[in-house]
Every structure is written in C-alpha cells, then in structure tokens.
mmCIF file of C-alpha atoms and ligand atoms in Angstrom:
data_model
loop_
_atom_site.group_PDB
_atom_site.id
_atom_site.type_symbol
_atom_site.label_atom_id
_atom_site.label_comp_id
_atom_site.label_asym_id
_atom_site.label_seq_id
_atom_site.Cartn_x
_atom_site.Cartn_y
_atom_site.Cartn_z
ATOM 1 C CA MET O 513 0.000 0.000 0.000
ATOM 2 C CA SER O 514 1.340 3.467 -0.871
ATOM 3 C CA ARG O 515 2.153 5.880 1.922
ATOM 4 C CA LYS O 516 -0.422 8.580 2.745
ATOM 5 C CA LYS O 517 0.301 12.200 3.609
ATOM 6 C CA LEU O 518 -1.845 13.538 6.440
ATOM 7 C CA LEU O 519 -1.871 17.249 7.310
ATOM 8 C CA ILE O 520 -2.907 18.015 10.909
ATOM 9 C CA THR O 521 -3.393 21.736 11.595
ATOM 10 C CA GLY O 522 -3.074 22.901 15.204
ATOM 11 C CA GLY O 523 -1.039 19.845 16.187
ATOM 12 C CA ALA O 524 0.902 21.794 18.824
ATOM 13 C CA GLY O 525 -2.310 22.443 20.770
ATOM 14 C CA PHE O 526 -4.303 20.276 23.158
ATOM 15 C CA ILE O 527 -6.515 18.034 21.006
ATOM 16 C CA GLY O 528 -4.428 18.321 17.822
ATOM 17 C CA GLY O 529 -1.343 17.409 19.870
ATOM 18 C CA ASN O 530 -2.983 14.277 21.249
ATOM 19 C CA PHE O 531 -4.224 13.420 17.740
ATOM 20 C CA VAL O 532 -0.704 13.784 16.242
ATOM 21 C CA GLN O 533 0.633 11.267 18.782
ATOM 22 C CA TYR O 534 -2.320 8.919 18.275
ATOM 23 C CA ILE O 535 -1.856 8.882 14.482
ATOM 24 C CA VAL O 536 1.950 8.664 14.471
ATOM 25 C CA ASP O 537 1.720 5.631 16.796
ATOM 26 C CA LYS O 538 -1.142 3.927 14.987
ATOM 27 C CA TYR O 539 -0.294 4.428 11.302
ATOM 28 C CA SER O 540 3.346 3.763 10.421
ATOM 29 C CA ASP O 541 2.397 4.056 6.720
ATOM 30 C CA TYR O 542 1.254 7.681 7.178
ATOM 31 C CA ASP O 543 3.532 10.701 6.891
ATOM 32 C CA VAL O 544 2.163 13.171 9.421
ATOM 33 C CA TYR O 545 2.606 16.921 8.899
ATOM 34 C CA ASN O 546 1.837 19.060 11.940
ATOM 35 C CA LEU O 547 1.198 22.627 10.756
ATOM 36 C CA ASP O 548 0.934 25.168 13.570
ATOM 37 C CA LEU O 549 1.653 28.860 14.091
ATOM 38 C CA LEU O 550 2.710 28.278 17.729
ATOM 39 C CA THR O 551 0.475 30.919 19.262
ATOM 40 C CA TYR O 552 0.276 31.160 23.071
ATOM 41 C CA ALA O 553 -1.660 27.841 22.928
ATOM 42 C CA GLY O 554 0.953 25.964 20.913
ATOM 43 C CA ASP O 555 3.748 24.040 22.568
ATOM 44 C CA LEU O 556 6.079 21.518 20.927
ATOM 45 C CA THR O 557 7.674 20.092 24.078
ATOM 46 C CA LYS O 558 4.791 17.590 24.164
ATOM 47 C CA HIS O 559 6.194 15.990 20.994
ATOM 48 C CA LYS O 560 9.712 15.266 22.272
ATOM 49 C CA GLN O 561 9.064 11.500 22.039
ATOM 50 C CA ILE O 562 8.142 11.627 18.350
ATOM 51 C CA GLU O 563 10.042 14.612 16.928
ATOM 52 C CA ASP O 564 12.854 12.440 15.518
ATOM 53 C CA ARG O 565 10.554 9.902 13.870
ATOM 54 C CA ASP O 566 10.806 9.688 10.069
ATOM 55 C CA ASN O 567 7.018 9.850 9.655
ATOM 56 C CA TYR O 568 6.571 13.086 11.687
ATOM 57 C CA HIS O 569 7.214 16.594 10.300
ATOM 58 C CA PHE O 570 6.572 20.034 11.785
ATOM 59 C CA ILE O 571 5.740 23.109 9.685
ATOM 60 C CA ARG O 572 5.420 26.509 11.338
ATOM 61 C CA ALA O 573 2.849 28.533 9.389
ATOM 62 C CA ASP O 574 -0.260 30.675 9.791
ATOM 63 C CA ILE O 575 -3.387 29.084 8.295
ATOM 64 C CA ALA O 576 -4.605 32.578 7.365
ATOM 65 C CA ASP O 577 -1.448 33.242 5.278
ATOM 66 C CA ARG O 578 -2.794 32.383 1.816
ATOM 67 C CA ASP O 579 0.535 32.439 -0.050
ATOM 68 C CA ALA O 580 2.311 30.286 2.506
ATOM 69 C CA ILE O 581 -0.528 27.733 2.700
ATOM 70 C CA MET O 582 -0.902 27.495 -1.092
ATOM 71 C CA SER O 583 2.785 26.875 -1.575
ATOM 72 C CA ILE O 584 2.881 24.227 1.206
ATOM 73 C CA PHE O 585 -0.071 22.408 -0.397
ATOM 74 C CA GLU O 586 1.507 22.622 -3.864
ATOM 75 C CA GLN O 587 4.746 21.179 -2.540
ATOM 76 C CA GLU O 588 3.404 18.442 -0.230
ATOM 77 C CA ARG O 589 0.223 17.270 -2.053
ATOM 78 C CA PHE O 590 -1.541 15.974 1.082
ATOM 79 C CA ASP O 591 -4.013 13.093 0.862
ATOM 80 C CA TYR O 592 -5.959 14.103 3.980
ATOM 81 C CA VAL O 593 -6.447 17.243 6.080
ATOM 82 C CA VAL O 594 -7.622 17.177 9.695
ATOM 83 C CA HIS O 595 -8.192 20.768 10.756
ATOM 84 C CA PHE O 596 -7.884 21.630 14.463
ATOM 85 C CA ALA O 597 -6.047 24.997 14.341
ATOM 86 C CA ALA O 598 -8.169 27.692 15.938
ATOM 87 C CA GLU O 599 -8.469 30.233 18.661
ATOM 88 C CA SER O 600 -10.318 28.051 21.155
ATOM 89 C CA HIS O 601 -10.967 29.923 24.417
ATOM 90 C CA VAL O 602 -14.409 31.488 24.923
ATOM 91 C CA ASP O 603 -13.218 34.050 27.509
ATOM 92 C CA ARG O 604 -10.545 35.363 25.120
ATOM 93 C CA SER O 605 -13.183 35.706 22.376
ATOM 94 C CA ILE O 606 -15.140 38.014 24.667
ATOM 95 C CA THR O 607 -12.169 40.319 25.260
ATOM 96 C CA ASP O 608 -10.665 40.126 21.729
ATOM 97 C CA PRO O 609 -13.060 38.745 19.073
ATOM 98 C CA ALA O 610 -11.119 39.888 15.972
ATOM 99 C CA ILE O 611 -8.408 37.211 16.027
ATOM 100 C CA PHE O 612 -11.174 34.576 16.240
ATOM 101 C CA VAL O 613 -12.609 35.747 12.924
ATOM 102 C CA LEU O 614 -9.188 35.944 11.316
ATOM 103 C CA THR O 615 -8.001 32.495 12.395
ATOM 104 C CA ASN O 616 -11.202 30.490 12.627
ATOM 105 C CA VAL O 617 -13.075 31.922 9.633
ATOM 106 C CA MET O 618 -10.420 33.275 7.263
ATOM 107 C CA GLY O 619 -7.883 30.579 8.162
ATOM 108 C CA THR O 620 -10.409 27.823 7.471
ATOM 109 C CA GLN O 621 -11.365 29.423 4.166
ATOM 110 C CA VAL O 622 -7.689 29.537 3.087
ATOM 111 C CA LEU O 623 -7.293 25.829 3.921
ATOM 112 C CA LEU O 624 -10.478 25.012 2.008
ATOM 113 C CA ASP O 625 -9.235 26.900 -1.061
ATOM 114 C CA ALA O 626 -5.880 25.120 -0.949
ATOM 115 C CA SER O 627 -7.601 21.735 -0.455
ATOM 116 C CA ARG O 628 -9.997 22.134 -3.361
ATOM 117 C CA THR O 629 -7.375 23.628 -5.698
ATOM 118 C CA ILE O 630 -4.751 20.952 -5.119
ATOM 119 C CA GLY O 631 -7.310 18.228 -4.301
ATOM 120 C CA VAL O 632 -7.545 16.069 -1.159
ATOM 121 C CA ALA O 633 -9.330 12.784 -0.505
ATOM 122 C CA LYS O 634 -10.936 14.082 2.732
ATOM 123 C CA PHE O 635 -11.051 17.332 4.734
ATOM 124 C CA VAL O 636 -12.132 16.771 8.346
ATOM 125 C CA HIS O 637 -13.162 19.976 10.111
ATOM 126 C CA VAL O 638 -12.988 19.642 13.893
ATOM 127 C CA SER O 639 -15.806 21.731 15.302
ATOM 128 C CA THR O 640 -17.695 22.071 18.546
ATOM 129 C CA ASP O 641 -21.097 21.546 20.158
ATOM 130 C CA GLU O 642 -21.057 25.275 21.030
ATOM 131 C CA VAL O 643 -22.230 26.095 17.482
ATOM 132 C CA TYR O 644 -25.677 24.808 18.540
ATOM 133 C CA GLY O 645 -25.961 27.438 21.266
ATOM 134 C CA GLU O 646 -27.270 26.370 24.667
ATOM 135 C CA LEU O 647 -29.818 23.931 26.075
ATOM 136 C CA ASP O 648 -31.944 24.449 29.150
ATOM 137 C CA PHE O 649 -31.710 22.053 32.090
ATOM 138 C CA ASP O 650 -34.225 19.480 30.768
ATOM 139 C CA PRO O 651 -32.095 16.285 30.911
ATOM 140 C CA THR O 652 -34.074 14.582 28.111
ATOM 141 C CA VAL O 653 -33.054 17.132 25.442
ATOM 142 C CA PHE O 654 -29.761 16.857 23.515
ATOM 143 C CA PHE O 655 -27.976 18.452 20.563
ATOM 144 C CA THR O 656 -28.377 16.312 17.424
ATOM 145 C CA GLU O 657 -26.851 16.946 14.001
ATOM 146 C CA GLU O 658 -30.200 18.514 13.012
ATOM 147 C CA THR O 659 -30.218 21.092 15.838
ATOM 148 C CA PRO O 660 -30.116 24.597 14.259
ATOM 149 C CA LEU O 661 -26.896 26.568 14.634
ATOM 150 C CA GLN O 662 -27.383 29.343 17.220
ATOM 151 C CA PRO O 663 -23.910 30.286 18.463
ATOM 152 C CA ASN O 664 -23.832 32.741 21.364
ATOM 153 C CA SER O 665 -20.161 33.715 21.873
ATOM 154 C CA PRO O 666 -17.779 35.269 19.360
ATOM 155 C CA TYR O 667 -15.821 31.984 19.568
ATOM 156 C CA SER O 668 -18.802 29.785 18.718
ATOM 157 C CA ALA O 669 -19.986 32.241 16.049
ATOM 158 C CA SER O 670 -16.582 32.008 14.362
ATOM 159 C CA LYS O 671 -16.676 28.189 14.539
ATOM 160 C CA ALA O 672 -20.232 28.100 13.139
ATOM 161 C CA SER O 673 -19.091 30.396 10.300
ATOM 162 C CA SER O 674 -16.251 28.032 9.491
ATOM 163 C CA ASP O 675 -18.645 25.041 9.589
ATOM 164 C CA LEU O 676 -20.858 26.776 7.021
ATOM 165 C CA LEU O 677 -17.881 27.453 4.756
ATOM 166 C CA VAL O 678 -16.880 23.778 4.908
ATOM 167 C CA ARG O 679 -20.438 22.815 4.011
ATOM 168 C CA ALA O 680 -20.463 25.335 1.142
ATOM 169 C CA TYR O 681 -17.215 23.937 -0.313
ATOM 170 C CA TYR O 682 -18.790 20.469 -0.294
ATOM 171 C CA GLU O 683 -22.018 21.672 -1.940
ATOM 172 C CA THR O 684 -20.383 24.056 -4.432
ATOM 173 C CA PHE O 685 -17.069 22.441 -5.298
ATOM 174 C CA GLY O 686 -17.617 18.836 -4.201
ATOM 175 C CA LEU O 687 -14.765 18.953 -1.673
ATOM 176 C CA PRO O 688 -14.933 15.625 0.240
ATOM 177 C CA MET O 689 -15.446 16.566 3.866
ATOM 178 C CA ASN O 690 -16.793 15.770 7.306
ATOM 179 C CA ILE O 691 -17.575 18.078 10.195
ATOM 180 C CA THR O 692 -17.267 16.744 13.746
ATOM 181 C CA ARG O 693 -18.916 18.582 16.643
ATOM 182 C CA CYS O 694 -17.555 17.437 19.962
ATOM 183 C CA SER O 695 -18.439 18.301 23.534
ATOM 184 C CA ASN O 696 -15.910 19.570 26.114
ATOM 185 C CA ASN O 697 -12.634 17.643 26.063
ATOM 186 C CA TYR O 698 -10.261 17.023 28.950
ATOM 187 C CA GLY O 699 -7.061 14.998 29.412
ATOM 188 C CA PRO O 700 -3.257 15.334 29.083
ATOM 189 C CA TYR O 701 -1.772 18.583 27.689
ATOM 190 C CA HIS O 702 -4.930 20.652 28.193
ATOM 191 C CA PHE O 703 -3.871 24.303 28.397
ATOM 192 C CA PRO O 704 -4.264 25.491 32.012
ATOM 193 C CA GLU O 705 -6.650 28.342 31.166
ATOM 194 C CA LYS O 706 -9.559 25.884 30.736
ATOM 195 C CA LEU O 707 -11.714 24.773 33.680
ATOM 196 C CA ILE O 708 -10.322 21.284 34.393
ATOM 197 C CA PRO O 709 -6.551 21.892 34.043
ATOM 198 C CA LEU O 710 -6.920 25.319 35.674
ATOM 199 C CA THR O 711 -8.655 23.733 38.666
ATOM 200 C CA ILE O 712 -6.131 20.894 38.999
ATOM 201 C CA SER O 713 -3.159 23.298 38.846
ATOM 202 C CA LYS O 714 -4.769 25.733 41.319
ATOM 203 C CA VAL O 715 -5.683 22.968 43.776
ATOM 204 C CA LEU O 716 -2.187 21.431 43.585
ATOM 205 C CA ASN O 717 -0.800 24.920 44.346
ATOM 206 C CA GLU O 718 -3.391 25.457 47.141
ATOM 207 C CA GLN O 719 -4.793 28.504 45.327
ATOM 208 C CA LYS O 720 -8.396 29.685 45.011
ATOM 209 C CA VAL O 721 -10.415 28.140 42.140
ATOM 210 C CA PRO O 722 -12.637 30.694 40.308
ATOM 211 C CA VAL O 723 -16.135 29.339 39.616
ATOM 212 C CA TYR O 724 -18.238 31.563 37.362
ATOM 213 C CA GLY O 725 -21.717 32.523 38.626
ATOM 214 C CA ASP O 726 -23.272 29.841 40.827
ATOM 215 C CA GLY O 727 -21.418 26.918 39.198
ATOM 216 C CA ALA O 728 -24.671 25.338 37.972
ATOM 217 C CA ASN O 729 -23.821 25.505 34.248
ATOM 218 C CA ILE O 730 -23.506 22.057 32.705
ATOM 219 C CA ARG O 731 -20.857 20.760 30.305
ATOM 220 C CA ASP O 732 -20.687 17.289 28.700
ATOM 221 C CA TRP O 733 -17.143 15.977 29.193
ATOM 222 C CA LEU O 734 -15.207 13.621 26.902
ATOM 223 C CA HIS O 735 -11.673 12.303 27.352
ATOM 224 C CA VAL O 736 -9.467 13.612 24.540
ATOM 225 C CA TRP O 737 -8.320 10.108 23.539
ATOM 226 C CA ASP O 738 -11.937 9.113 22.885
ATOM 227 C CA HIS O 739 -12.273 12.238 20.730
ATOM 228 C CA CYS O 740 -9.113 11.238 18.792
ATOM 229 C CA ALA O 741 -10.558 7.771 18.100
ATOM 230 C CA ALA O 742 -13.784 9.384 16.880
ATOM 231 C CA ILE O 743 -11.927 11.641 14.432
ATOM 232 C CA ASP O 744 -9.858 8.690 13.176
ATOM 233 C CA LEU O 745 -13.093 6.788 12.488
ATOM 234 C CA VAL O 746 -14.756 9.752 10.753
ATOM 235 C CA LEU O 747 -11.648 10.393 8.627
ATOM 236 C CA HIS O 748 -11.609 6.809 7.361
ATOM 237 C CA GLU O 749 -15.273 5.712 7.500
ATOM 238 C CA GLY O 750 -17.331 8.918 7.616
ATOM 239 C CA VAL O 751 -19.741 9.451 4.734
ATOM 240 C CA SER O 752 -18.539 12.500 2.820
ATOM 241 C CA GLY O 753 -20.653 15.613 3.416
ATOM 242 C CA GLU O 754 -21.929 14.383 6.800
ATOM 243 C CA VAL O 755 -21.746 15.992 10.240
ATOM 244 C CA TYR O 756 -21.030 13.777 13.271
ATOM 245 C CA ASN O 757 -21.634 14.817 16.887
ATOM 246 C CA VAL O 758 -19.128 13.438 19.416
ATOM 247 C CA GLY O 759 -19.961 13.012 23.100
ATOM 248 C CA GLY O 760 -20.138 10.374 25.815
ATOM 249 C CA HIS O 761 -23.133 11.404 27.989
ATOM 250 C CA ASN O 762 -20.975 12.754 30.810
ATOM 251 C CA GLU O 763 -22.910 15.814 31.926
ATOM 252 C CA ARG O 764 -21.677 17.525 35.080
ATOM 253 C CA THR O 765 -22.238 20.940 36.626
ATOM 254 C CA ASN O 766 -19.077 23.013 36.891
ATOM 255 C CA LEU O 767 -19.360 22.837 40.670
ATOM 256 C CA GLU O 768 -19.479 19.022 40.546
ATOM 257 C CA VAL O 769 -16.342 18.980 38.371
ATOM 258 C CA VAL O 770 -14.443 21.327 40.692
ATOM 259 C CA LYS O 771 -15.509 19.424 43.819
ATOM 260 C CA THR O 772 -14.494 16.079 42.259
ATOM 261 C CA ILE O 773 -10.995 17.429 41.633
ATOM 262 C CA ILE O 774 -10.715 18.939 45.126
ATOM 263 C CA HIS O 775 -11.871 15.708 46.807
ATOM 264 C CA THR O 776 -9.615 13.489 44.655
ATOM 265 C CA LEU O 777 -6.617 15.612 45.652
ATOM 266 C CA GLY O 778 -7.689 15.522 49.324
ATOM 267 C CA LYS O 779 -8.107 19.304 49.642
ATOM 268 C CA SER O 780 -10.772 21.571 51.128
ATOM 269 C CA GLU O 781 -13.833 22.983 49.350
ATOM 270 C CA GLU O 782 -12.829 26.306 50.910
ATOM 271 C CA LEU O 783 -10.579 26.707 47.855
ATOM 272 C CA ILE O 784 -13.726 27.425 45.795
ATOM 273 C CA GLU O 785 -14.281 31.099 45.040
ATOM 274 C CA PHE O 786 -17.479 32.179 43.272
ATOM 275 C CA VAL O 787 -16.663 35.008 40.861
ATOM 276 C CA ALA O 788 -18.521 37.181 38.331
ATOM 277 C CA ASP O 789 -20.277 35.165 35.625
ATOM 278 C CA ARG O 790 -19.019 34.900 32.021
ATOM 279 C CA LEU O 791 -20.929 37.239 29.675
ATOM 280 C CA GLY O 792 -23.552 35.289 27.717
ATOM 281 C CA HIS O 793 -22.620 32.125 29.664
ATOM 282 C CA ASP O 794 -24.259 29.128 27.933
ATOM 283 C CA LYS O 795 -26.320 27.146 30.457
ATOM 284 C CA ARG O 796 -25.945 23.583 29.262
ATOM 285 C CA TYR O 797 -24.370 21.509 26.491
ATOM 286 C CA ALA O 798 -25.307 17.851 25.949
ATOM 287 C CA ILE O 799 -24.579 15.681 22.913
ATOM 288 C CA ASP O 800 -26.603 12.895 21.313
ATOM 289 C CA PRO O 801 -23.849 10.738 19.723
ATOM 290 C CA THR O 802 -26.180 8.119 18.166
ATOM 291 C CA LYS O 803 -25.078 8.787 14.580
ATOM 292 C CA LEU O 804 -21.393 8.296 15.414
ATOM 293 C CA GLU O 805 -22.167 5.184 17.484
ATOM 294 C CA LYS O 806 -23.884 3.703 14.427
ATOM 295 C CA LEU O 807 -20.629 4.291 12.512
ATOM 296 C CA GLY O 808 -18.876 2.119 15.135
ATOM 297 C CA TRP O 809 -17.557 4.468 17.847
ATOM 298 C CA LYS O 810 -17.976 4.197 21.552
ATOM 299 C CA PRO O 811 -16.043 5.964 24.332
ATOM 300 C CA THR O 812 -13.648 3.981 26.509
ATOM 301 C CA TYR O 813 -13.607 6.390 29.486
ATOM 302 C CA THR O 814 -16.390 7.219 31.929
ATOM 303 C CA PHE O 815 -16.037 10.639 33.534
ATOM 304 C CA GLU O 816 -14.854 8.930 36.726
ATOM 305 C CA THR O 817 -12.053 6.912 35.071
ATOM 306 C CA GLY O 818 -11.077 9.792 32.791
ATOM 307 C CA ILE O 819 -10.867 12.472 35.445
ATOM 308 C CA ALA O 820 -8.865 10.146 37.734
ATOM 309 C CA GLN O 821 -6.372 9.488 34.904
ATOM 310 C CA THR O 822 -6.181 13.203 34.126
ATOM 311 C CA ILE O 823 -5.601 14.296 37.720
ATOM 312 C CA GLN O 824 -2.865 11.674 37.995
ATOM 313 C CA TRP O 825 -1.294 12.905 34.732
ATOM 314 C CA TYR O 826 -1.216 16.531 35.924
ATOM 315 C CA THR O 827 0.222 15.462 39.260
ATOM 316 C CA GLU O 828 2.995 13.436 37.596
ATOM 317 C CA ASN O 829 3.683 16.005 34.838
ATOM 318 C CA ALA O 830 3.732 19.210 36.860
ATOM 319 C CA GLU O 831 6.794 20.425 34.970
ATOM 320 C CA TRP O 832 4.685 20.600 31.781
ATOM 321 C CA TRP O 833 2.007 22.954 33.124
ATOM 322 C CA GLU O 834 4.444 24.845 35.379
ATOM 323 C CA GLN O 835 6.491 25.913 32.313
ATOM 324 C CA ILE O 836 3.221 27.139 30.778
ATOM 325 C CA LEU O 837 2.155 29.078 33.858
ATOM 326 C CA SER O 838 5.616 30.658 34.222
ATOM 327 C CA GLY O 839 5.780 31.511 30.489
ATOM 328 C CA GLU O 840 9.040 29.532 30.165
ATOM 329 C CA TYR O 841 7.566 27.465 27.277
ATOM 330 C CA ARG O 842 7.502 30.568 25.043
ATOM 331 C CA LYS O 843 11.300 30.601 25.008
HETATM 332 P P1 LIG Z 2342 -5.872 24.792 21.519
HETATM 333 O O1 LIG Z 2342 -6.129 26.241 21.759
HETATM 334 O O2 LIG Z 2342 -5.293 23.972 22.614
HETATM 335 O O3 LIG Z 2342 -4.888 24.617 20.263
HETATM 336 C C1 LIG Z 2342 -5.046 25.382 19.100
HETATM 337 C C2 LIG Z 2342 -3.776 25.220 18.260
HETATM 338 O O4 LIG Z 2342 -3.969 25.966 17.052
HETATM 339 C C3 LIG Z 2342 -2.516 25.779 18.934
HETATM 340 O O5 LIG Z 2342 -1.447 24.873 18.798
HETATM 341 C C4 LIG Z 2342 -2.231 27.065 18.163
HETATM 342 O O6 LIG Z 2342 -0.851 27.407 18.110
HETATM 343 C C5 LIG Z 2342 -2.782 26.721 16.785
HETATM 344 N N1 LIG Z 2342 -3.152 27.916 16.012
HETATM 345 C C6 LIG Z 2342 -3.880 28.979 16.430
HETATM 346 N N2 LIG Z 2342 -3.970 29.900 15.448
HETATM 347 C C7 LIG Z 2342 -3.292 29.401 14.370
HETATM 348 C C8 LIG Z 2342 -3.049 29.870 13.057
HETATM 349 N N3 LIG Z 2342 -3.492 31.061 12.642
HETATM 350 N N4 LIG Z 2342 -2.342 29.084 12.216
HETATM 351 C C9 LIG Z 2342 -1.878 27.875 12.613
HETATM 352 N N5 LIG Z 2342 -2.060 27.380 13.863
HETATM 353 C C10 LIG Z 2342 -2.764 28.131 14.729
HETATM 354 O O7 LIG Z 2342 -7.244 24.195 21.003
HETATM 355 P P2 LIG Z 2342 -7.932 22.788 21.334
HETATM 356 O O8 LIG Z 2342 -8.689 22.889 22.606
HETATM 357 O O9 LIG Z 2342 -6.941 21.704 21.135
HETATM 358 O O10 LIG Z 2342 -9.033 22.748 20.159
HETATM 359 C C11 LIG Z 2342 -8.660 22.264 18.863
HETATM 360 C C12 LIG Z 2342 -9.863 22.323 17.949
HETATM 361 O O11 LIG Z 2342 -10.921 21.536 18.483
HETATM 362 C C13 LIG Z 2342 -10.437 23.737 17.779
HETATM 363 O O12 LIG Z 2342 -10.822 23.910 16.441
HETATM 364 C C14 LIG Z 2342 -11.655 23.752 18.696
HETATM 365 O O13 LIG Z 2342 -12.641 24.631 18.208
HETATM 366 C C15 LIG Z 2342 -12.104 22.305 18.609
HETATM 367 N N6 LIG Z 2342 -12.803 21.780 19.792
HETATM 368 C C16 LIG Z 2342 -12.273 21.917 21.031
HETATM 369 C C17 LIG Z 2342 -12.923 21.347 22.135
HETATM 370 C C18 LIG Z 2342 -12.352 21.444 23.537
HETATM 371 O O14 LIG Z 2342 -13.014 21.058 24.490
HETATM 372 N N7 LIG Z 2342 -11.110 21.921 23.723
HETATM 373 C C19 LIG Z 2342 -14.120 20.663 21.943
HETATM 374 C C20 LIG Z 2342 -14.646 20.563 20.647
HETATM 375 C C21 LIG Z 2342 -13.972 21.110 19.580
HETATM 376 O O1 LIG Z 2343 -18.022 22.519 24.293
HETATM 377 C C1 LIG Z 2343 -16.820 22.504 23.594
HETATM 378 C C2 LIG Z 2343 -15.991 23.711 23.969
HETATM 379 O O2 LIG Z 2343 -15.497 23.488 25.276
HETATM 380 C C3 LIG Z 2343 -14.855 23.987 22.988
HETATM 381 O O3 LIG Z 2343 -15.384 24.309 21.735
HETATM 382 C C4 LIG Z 2343 -13.967 25.132 23.483
HETATM 383 O O4 LIG Z 2343 -12.860 25.298 22.615
HETATM 384 C C5 LIG Z 2343 -13.477 24.780 24.873
HETATM 385 O O5 LIG Z 2343 -12.696 25.844 25.391
HETATM 386 C C6 LIG Z 2343 -14.654 24.491 25.800
HETATM 387 O O6 LIG Z 2343 -15.425 25.701 26.040
HETATM 388 P P1 LIG Z 2343 -16.011 26.051 27.501
HETATM 389 O O7 LIG Z 2343 -16.229 27.497 27.579
HETATM 390 O O8 LIG Z 2343 -17.144 25.150 27.839
HETATM 391 O O9 LIG Z 2343 -14.732 25.578 28.403
HETATM 392 P P2 LIG Z 2343 -14.020 26.272 29.654
HETATM 393 O O10 LIG Z 2343 -13.052 25.271 30.205
HETATM 394 O O11 LIG Z 2343 -13.520 27.639 29.347
HETATM 395 O O12 LIG Z 2343 -15.216 26.427 30.690
HETATM 396 C C7 LIG Z 2343 -15.967 25.287 31.119
HETATM 397 C C8 LIG Z 2343 -17.053 25.786 32.053
HETATM 398 O O13 LIG Z 2343 -16.429 26.240 33.268
HETATM 399 C C9 LIG Z 2343 -17.834 26.970 31.525
HETATM 400 O O14 LIG Z 2343 -19.189 26.832 31.937
HETATM 401 C C10 LIG Z 2343 -17.200 28.188 32.193
HETATM 402 C C11 LIG Z 2343 -16.719 27.613 33.529
HETATM 403 N N1 LIG Z 2343 -15.487 28.217 34.080
HETATM 404 C C12 LIG Z 2343 -14.401 28.311 33.259
HETATM 405 C C13 LIG Z 2343 -13.211 28.841 33.726
HETATM 406 C C14 LIG Z 2343 -12.001 28.981 32.814
HETATM 407 C C15 LIG Z 2343 -15.427 28.592 35.393
HETATM 408 O O15 LIG Z 2343 -16.415 28.489 36.136
HETATM 409 N N2 LIG Z 2343 -14.253 29.117 35.866
HETATM 410 C C16 LIG Z 2343 -13.143 29.272 35.095
HETATM 411 O O16 LIG Z 2343 -12.097 29.778 35.580
#
C-alpha cells in the first residue's frame, strides 16, 4: 500500500497534539505533517518523544497566510487534512473577538481553497457543540446533528461560520469533507486556562479556584483520547458531506467537576471562590452521539475513570504545566 500524507493543523495544541501522537503511533504508513503557528496555545515540548521519527514533520505557518498555505499544499500534495487549528478559548473571544474571525473563519477558508485547488481525498473539520448554542436544564433534550446553529459567543460564532464554509465547499465544489462537533474535552496537555486543568493546577498549588456565577452551568465531558478515536473513524469511514456529533453522555455541573478534583486531591472545598459570571454564559451543552455510534464508535472512558487518569497525569507532569504558567515554554 502506498504511503499517505496527512496534514494536521493545530497539532501543537491540546486536542491536535494528542491526535498527532495517536496517528503517528497507529499508522506507520502515514507521513504526518503538523502545521501550527505556535500561538500562546501551541507548545512543541509535548512531541519530544516523536520529533525524531521519520514519519513526523513540523511546519510553522499561519493558516490565514494564503501564499504560505498554497505553496505548502503545492509542494506536499496531502491526501488528507484534519483541521484543528483555531483560537479556542471562549473568555478570550469576549475580550478580543477579531483574532477569532481571522483564524477560525479566514484561516479555514484559506485551507479550504488550498484543499480544493490541489485536491484532497478528505477534509475533516474539527468543530464544537457550542455552534448549537445552549440547552436548558431538561435532561431529556440533547444536541443532534439537526439542531439549528445558534452560536452565542464570538468563539462559537466564528466556529459556526467556518462550519458553514466547509459545508459550502462540499455543496459548491464537491470537496470531500466531514464536520465533527464534539463536547468539552479534557485529558493530558490541556492548556491550564480551561476549567479542568486550571482547577487541577490551582488545587495542587493550594490557590483559590474561580467558579463563574453559581457553578450550575452544565458541560458534557469527553476524554481527549476518545475524541481522537472518533476523528480517526470519521476520517476513514465517515460518509462525505456528513456531520457527526461526538460526546459520551458525561454531563456535570461546573461545581461538581471542581468538587471532584478537590476531593480526589484531598483538599478543602474552601478553595472554591465564586466570581462574576461569564458574559452570555451558555447554560448547558449535551450531545446525542447516536449517529457516530452507528458508525462504530464508543467511548472507553467514563467521567470517573477519565478524570482520575487526568488528575494523575497533571500530578505526575507538573513540569509541563508549570512551564506554561511561568511563560518559560515561550522561550
Ligand atoms: P488549543 O487552543 O489547545 O490549540 C489550538 C492550536 O492551534 C494551537 O497549537 C495554536 O498554536 C494553533 N493555532 C492557532 N492559530 C493558528 C493559526 N493562525 N495558524 C496555525 N495554527 C494556529 O485548542 P484545542 O482545545 O486543542 O481545540 C482544537 C480544535 O478543536 C479547535 O478547532 C476547537 O474549536 C475544537 N474543539 C475543542 C474542544 C475542547 O473542548 N477543547 C471541543 C470541541 C472542539
Ligand atoms: O463545548 C466545547 C468547547 O469546550 C470547545 O469548543 C472550546 O474550545 C473549549 O474551550 C470548551 O469551552 P467552555 O467554555 O465550555 O470551556 P471552559 O473550560 O472555558 O469552561 C468550562 C465551564 O467552566 C464553563 O461553563 C465556564 C466555567 N469556568 C471556566 C473557567 C475557565 C469557570 O467556572 N471558571 C473558570 O475559571
């Protein structure tokens, strides 16, 4: 069988980084190209174990730089694209929305143009359940692939815009594609600005943990390795043009998540500090993953096994998140 060239954008980030390692380990007949700008969220130290492998290559580039992306595509002629690169943090999109439009909308459009011009066998766009907006607290109602897009934050609006562009390139130009919409991820190498790694690092340092509002907002948590397996399946078995929701029915209030971490680490709930709520804070996300399950996916982690593994990982790999918190990783 001939070797395949797989472009992974955003492979220095959290999910893309885990996906790079998953693919490099699983497919020795794939040449993996990790294309990343190395923004504040990008960090290559996580790839020390694989950086010398013959089937792993790193390219530093901005997905919104049309000339650079076109010339990389012309030179490398990728078979597949899995697109993670994005500005990903909701709070940052509230203070500085412009970069979210540039990277998430324009950057995706540049990649789509390069993919359709040069030609790829599949473009997988990694999106989010946040494009559906929010649910109320009725536990019988879930996001399906047919739920209308009603994004509430500048982040989710930029992701929804990019989803629509991907759809348009399929309808207009016949670009083979899938869109995945996953719930909240957690696991190794999660940047410590997000709730779970932020809480673990604060609790390990005996610092106050900021909980927005009353902590009753609900997120649906999925271990990042289960997300990687889902994307692998969609890349290889997904029906072109289809959207697949990814989630494992692990709904928890933010307060439950924070308390679980505090109790697991044997610390006091007095570390919890209720702070001002996020503007436009979505109440609840919850995924119906039936369509993906029919394709053959099922998660391997429950929230209990996944959060225990993650807390252990952060405890044993403190040097990774400490270099992020100190800013040392930028050097
Ligand atoms: P992240 O912020 O950890 O990583 C993003 C990566 O993209 C970083 O390595 C960064 O350097 C890179 N990047 C940013 N701008 C770039 C640009 N202009 N050009 C090239 N590279 C650039 O993000 P994440 O949490 O790993 O999320 C990855 C993708 O998955 C995003 O598209 C996000 O919307 C989606 N997603 C995330 C979650 C979640 O819970 N984290 C859930 C569902 C979907
Ligand atoms: O649902 C998928 C999305 O999940 C992804 O598309 C995003 O890229 C990812 O960042 C994540 O978005 P959230 O806003 O849900 O994640 P975050 O970790 O920022 O916040 C989770 C919940 O915790 C949310 O309700 C806000 C709350 N929170 C967050 C932080 C950082 C707090 O209460 N305190 C905090 O300090």
